CSV table of C-alpha atoms in Angstrom, one decimal:
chain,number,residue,atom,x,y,z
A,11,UNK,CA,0.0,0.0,0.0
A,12,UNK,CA,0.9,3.6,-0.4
A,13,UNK,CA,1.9,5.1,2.8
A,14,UNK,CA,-0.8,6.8,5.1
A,15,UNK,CA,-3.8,6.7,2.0
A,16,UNK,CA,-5.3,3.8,2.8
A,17,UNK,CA,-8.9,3.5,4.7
A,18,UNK,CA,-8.4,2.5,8.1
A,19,UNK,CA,-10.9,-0.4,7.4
A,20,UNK,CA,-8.5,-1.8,4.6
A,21,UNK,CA,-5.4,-3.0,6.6
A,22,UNK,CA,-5.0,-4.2,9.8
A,23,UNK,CA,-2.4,-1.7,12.1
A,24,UNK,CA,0.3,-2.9,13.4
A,25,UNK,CA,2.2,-2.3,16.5
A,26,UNK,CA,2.2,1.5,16.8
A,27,UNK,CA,5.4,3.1,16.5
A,28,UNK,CA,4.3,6.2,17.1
A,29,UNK,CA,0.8,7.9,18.8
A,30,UNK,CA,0.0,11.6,19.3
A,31,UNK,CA,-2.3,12.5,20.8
A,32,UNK,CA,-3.7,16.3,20.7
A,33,UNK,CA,-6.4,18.2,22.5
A,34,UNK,CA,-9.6,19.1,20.9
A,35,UNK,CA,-12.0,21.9,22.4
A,36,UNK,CA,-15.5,21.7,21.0
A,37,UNK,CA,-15.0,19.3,18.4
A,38,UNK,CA,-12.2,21.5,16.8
A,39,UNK,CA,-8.3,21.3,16.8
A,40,UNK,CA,-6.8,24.4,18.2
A,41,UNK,CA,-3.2,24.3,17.2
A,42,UNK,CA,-3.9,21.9,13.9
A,43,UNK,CA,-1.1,23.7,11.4
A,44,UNK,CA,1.3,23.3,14.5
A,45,UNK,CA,0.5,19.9,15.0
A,46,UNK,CA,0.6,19.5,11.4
A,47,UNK,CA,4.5,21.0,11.2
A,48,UNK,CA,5.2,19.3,14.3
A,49,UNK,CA,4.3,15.5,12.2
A,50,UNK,CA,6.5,16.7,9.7
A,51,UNK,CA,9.3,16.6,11.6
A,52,UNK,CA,9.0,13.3,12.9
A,53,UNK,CA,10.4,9.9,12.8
A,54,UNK,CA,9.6,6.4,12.7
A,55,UNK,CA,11.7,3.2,12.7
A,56,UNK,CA,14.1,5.6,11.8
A,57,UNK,CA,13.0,7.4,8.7
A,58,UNK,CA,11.2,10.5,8.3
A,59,UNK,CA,7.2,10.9,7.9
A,60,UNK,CA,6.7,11.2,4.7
A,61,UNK,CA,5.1,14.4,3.1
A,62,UNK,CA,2.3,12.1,1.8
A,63,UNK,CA,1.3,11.0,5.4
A,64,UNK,CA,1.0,14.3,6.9
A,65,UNK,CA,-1.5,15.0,3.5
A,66,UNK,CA,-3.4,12.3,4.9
A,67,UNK,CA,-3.6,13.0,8.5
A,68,UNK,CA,-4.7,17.1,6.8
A,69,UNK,CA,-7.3,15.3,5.2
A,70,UNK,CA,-8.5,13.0,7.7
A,71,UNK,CA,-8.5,15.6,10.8
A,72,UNK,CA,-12.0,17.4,9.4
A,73,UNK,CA,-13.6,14.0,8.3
A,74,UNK,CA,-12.5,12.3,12.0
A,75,UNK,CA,-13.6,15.0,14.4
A,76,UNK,CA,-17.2,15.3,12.2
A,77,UNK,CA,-17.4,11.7,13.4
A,78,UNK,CA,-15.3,11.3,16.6
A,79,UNK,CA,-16.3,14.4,18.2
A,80,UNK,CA,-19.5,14.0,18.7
A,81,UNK,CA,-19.7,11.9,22.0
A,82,UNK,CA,-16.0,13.9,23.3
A,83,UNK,CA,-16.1,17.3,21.8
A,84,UNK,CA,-13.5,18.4,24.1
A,85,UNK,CA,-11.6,15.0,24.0
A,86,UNK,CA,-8.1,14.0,22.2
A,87,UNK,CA,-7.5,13.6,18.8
A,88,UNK,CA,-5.2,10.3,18.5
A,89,UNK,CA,-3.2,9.2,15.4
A,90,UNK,CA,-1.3,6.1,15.7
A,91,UNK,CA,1.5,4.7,12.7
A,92,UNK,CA,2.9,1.7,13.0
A,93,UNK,CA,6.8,0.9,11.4
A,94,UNK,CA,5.6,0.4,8.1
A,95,UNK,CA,4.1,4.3,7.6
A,96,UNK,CA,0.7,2.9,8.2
A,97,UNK,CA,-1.9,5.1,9.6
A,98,UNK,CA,-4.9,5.3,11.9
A,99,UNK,CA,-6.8,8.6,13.3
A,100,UNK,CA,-9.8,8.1,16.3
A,101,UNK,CA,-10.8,10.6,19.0
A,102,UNK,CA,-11.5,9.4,22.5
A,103,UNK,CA,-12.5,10.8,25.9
A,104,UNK,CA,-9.7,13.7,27.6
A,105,UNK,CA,-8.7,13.0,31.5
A,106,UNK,CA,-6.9,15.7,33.1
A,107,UNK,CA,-3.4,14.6,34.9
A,108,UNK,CA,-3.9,13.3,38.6
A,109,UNK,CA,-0.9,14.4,39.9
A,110,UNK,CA,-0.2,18.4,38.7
A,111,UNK,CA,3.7,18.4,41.6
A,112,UNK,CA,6.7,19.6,39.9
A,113,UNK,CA,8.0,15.7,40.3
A,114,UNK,CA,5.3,14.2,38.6
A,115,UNK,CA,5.8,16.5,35.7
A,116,UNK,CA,9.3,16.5,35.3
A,117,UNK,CA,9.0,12.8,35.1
A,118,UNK,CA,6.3,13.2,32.3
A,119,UNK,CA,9.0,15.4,30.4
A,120,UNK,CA,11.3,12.7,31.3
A,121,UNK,CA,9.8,10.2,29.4
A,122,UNK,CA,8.7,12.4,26.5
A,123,UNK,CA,12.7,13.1,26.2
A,124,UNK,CA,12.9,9.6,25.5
A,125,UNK,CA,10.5,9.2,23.3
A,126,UNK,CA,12.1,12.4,21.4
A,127,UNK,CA,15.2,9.8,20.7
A,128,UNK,CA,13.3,7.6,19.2
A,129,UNK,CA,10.6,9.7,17.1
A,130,UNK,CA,12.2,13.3,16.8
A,131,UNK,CA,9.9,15.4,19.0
A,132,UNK,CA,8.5,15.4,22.5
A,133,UNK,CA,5.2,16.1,23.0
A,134,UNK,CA,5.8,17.1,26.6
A,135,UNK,CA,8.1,19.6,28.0
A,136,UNK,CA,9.0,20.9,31.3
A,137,UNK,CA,8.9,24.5,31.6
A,138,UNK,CA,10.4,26.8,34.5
A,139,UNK,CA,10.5,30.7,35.3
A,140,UNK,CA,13.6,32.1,37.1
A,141,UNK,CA,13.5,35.9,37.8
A,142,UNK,CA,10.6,36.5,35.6
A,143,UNK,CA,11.8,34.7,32.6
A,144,UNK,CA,10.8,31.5,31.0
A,145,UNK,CA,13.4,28.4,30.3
A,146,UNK,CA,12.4,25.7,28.2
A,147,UNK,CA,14.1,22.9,29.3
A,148,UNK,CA,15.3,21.6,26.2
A,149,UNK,CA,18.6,21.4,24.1
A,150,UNK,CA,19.8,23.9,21.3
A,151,UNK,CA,18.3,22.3,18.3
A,152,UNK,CA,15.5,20.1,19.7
A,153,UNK,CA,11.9,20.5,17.8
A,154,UNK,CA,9.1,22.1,19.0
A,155,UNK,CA,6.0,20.3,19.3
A,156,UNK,CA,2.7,21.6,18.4
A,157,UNK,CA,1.7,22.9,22.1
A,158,UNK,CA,5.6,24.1,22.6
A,159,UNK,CA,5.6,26.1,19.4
A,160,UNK,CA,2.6,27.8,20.7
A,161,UNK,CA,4.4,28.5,24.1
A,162,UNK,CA,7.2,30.1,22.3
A,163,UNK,CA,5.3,32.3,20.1
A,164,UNK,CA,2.8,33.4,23.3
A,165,UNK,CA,6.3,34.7,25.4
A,166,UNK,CA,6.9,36.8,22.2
A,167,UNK,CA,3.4,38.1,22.4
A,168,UNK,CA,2.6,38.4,26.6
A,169,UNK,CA,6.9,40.3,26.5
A,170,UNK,CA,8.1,37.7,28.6
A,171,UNK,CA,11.9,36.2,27.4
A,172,UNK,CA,12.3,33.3,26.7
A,173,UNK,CA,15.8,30.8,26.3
A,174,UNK,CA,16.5,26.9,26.2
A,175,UNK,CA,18.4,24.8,29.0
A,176,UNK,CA,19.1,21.6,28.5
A,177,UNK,CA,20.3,20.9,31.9
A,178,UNK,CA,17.2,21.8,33.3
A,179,UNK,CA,15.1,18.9,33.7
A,180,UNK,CA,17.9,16.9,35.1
A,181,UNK,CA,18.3,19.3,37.9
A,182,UNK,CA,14.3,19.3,38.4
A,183,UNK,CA,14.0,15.8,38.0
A,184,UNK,CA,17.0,15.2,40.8
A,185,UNK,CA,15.2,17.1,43.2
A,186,UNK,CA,15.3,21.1,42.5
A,187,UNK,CA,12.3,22.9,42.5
A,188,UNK,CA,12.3,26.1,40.2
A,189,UNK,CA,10.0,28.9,41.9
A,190,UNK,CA,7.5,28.8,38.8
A,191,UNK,CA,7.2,25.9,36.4
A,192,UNK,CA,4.9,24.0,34.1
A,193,UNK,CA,4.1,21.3,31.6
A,194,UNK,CA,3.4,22.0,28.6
A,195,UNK,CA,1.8,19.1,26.2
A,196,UNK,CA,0.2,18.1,22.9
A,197,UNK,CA,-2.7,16.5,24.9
A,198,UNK,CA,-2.8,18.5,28.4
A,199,UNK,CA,-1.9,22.1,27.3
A,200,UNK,CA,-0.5,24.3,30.3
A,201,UNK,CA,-0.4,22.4,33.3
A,202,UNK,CA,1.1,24.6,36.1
A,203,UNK,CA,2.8,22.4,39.2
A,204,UNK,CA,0.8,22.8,42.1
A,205,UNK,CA,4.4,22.8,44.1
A,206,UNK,CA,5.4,25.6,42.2
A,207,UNK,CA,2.7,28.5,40.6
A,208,UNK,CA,3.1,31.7,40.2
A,209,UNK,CA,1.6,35.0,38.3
A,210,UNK,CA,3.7,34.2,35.3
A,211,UNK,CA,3.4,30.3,34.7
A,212,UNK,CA,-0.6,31.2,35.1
A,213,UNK,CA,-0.5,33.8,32.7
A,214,UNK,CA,0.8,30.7,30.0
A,215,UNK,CA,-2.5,28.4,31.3
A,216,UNK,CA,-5.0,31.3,31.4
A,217,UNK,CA,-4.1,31.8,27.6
A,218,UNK,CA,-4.0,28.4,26.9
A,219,UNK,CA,-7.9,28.2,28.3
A,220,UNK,CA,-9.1,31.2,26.8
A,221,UNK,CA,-7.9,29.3,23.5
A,222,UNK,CA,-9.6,26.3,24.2
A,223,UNK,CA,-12.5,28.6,25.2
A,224,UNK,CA,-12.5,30.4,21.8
A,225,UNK,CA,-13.0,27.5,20.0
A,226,UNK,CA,-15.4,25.9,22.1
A,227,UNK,CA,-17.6,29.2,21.4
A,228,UNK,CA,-17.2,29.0,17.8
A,229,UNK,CA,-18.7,25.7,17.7
């Protein structure tokens, strides 16, 4: 088969080699053209998503939700591809995170870092504010996701700086607790760490909702 085109009912999946899973808000996709460049830039077993895949998921994200969206309007948008560039698209039901504590979302970044190795992007990063300035805890060159592009592009627009350090989730995740910090993620947007909220991690959330509200009023 042609990779990503076929029906979902034509071939049987295999085991998934890659899942993201994105936030919808009344039966919309917020941040689809980030999601979208974020897929691009993607790998699996190794070799790049293919220009004709991300086509596909384009094409499939209207047709999907129309379906999907119905029963979880504000649910999560999954795509899953298994090694062979095969493709399948669902929505299911959205369950906030249980535990919101700086350790429990460093260790959510954590794994997403891992998962970065493997398929080029995390969907989850840690986030932290020293002296009134926001640190992405990342390296130099690593991509943005679709949810971290959009963090990026709201510290331009809300004046707050912004710079990359890639030794900070080791230093969080062995113990050191920045004075602001949050997750930010594909499928849980802003999540600020109940151990460690401030005015300028909420001001990230608070637009994060409003965006979610937006759409949810332009249903």
């Amino acid at each position: 088969m042609e990779q990503g085109t076929q029906k979902v009912e034509d071939f049987e999946l295999g085991e998934p080699a890659l899942v993201c899973r994105w936030r919808i808000a009344g039966g919309r996709l917020p941040l689809e053209n980030r999601h979208l460049r974020a897929l691009s830039r993607r790998r699996v077993a190794g070799r790049g998503v293919t220009t004709q895949l991300v086509s596909w998921a384009k094409q499939h994200i209207e047709w999907t939700l129309a379906d999907g969206s119905v029963e979880n309007p504000d649910g999560v948008l999954m795509i899953a591809m298994d090694e062979q560039g095969r493709a399948a698209m669902s929505v299911g039901p959205y369950a906030e995170l249980a535990a919101r504590d700086v350790a429990a979302l460093a260790a959510r970044a954590g794994e997403s870092r891992r998962e970065a190795g493997e398929t080029g992007v995390a969907p989850e990063t840690l986030w932290a504010v020293r002296d009134g300035a926001l640190v992405w805890a990342a390296d130099g060159d690593a991509v943005a996701s679709g949810a971290a592009s959009l963090v990026a592009d709201l510290a331009k627009t809300l004046g707050v700086e912004a710079s990359r350090d890639a030794a900070l989730l080791g230093e969080v995740l062995a113990g050191a607790v920045p004075e602001q910090a949050f997750l930010c993620s594909d499928e849980h947007g802003v999540v600020v760490a109940a151990d460690a909220a401030g005015d300028v991690a909420q001001r990230f959330a608070d637009a994060y909702a409003k965006l979610l509200a937006s759409e949810r009023a332009g249903r």
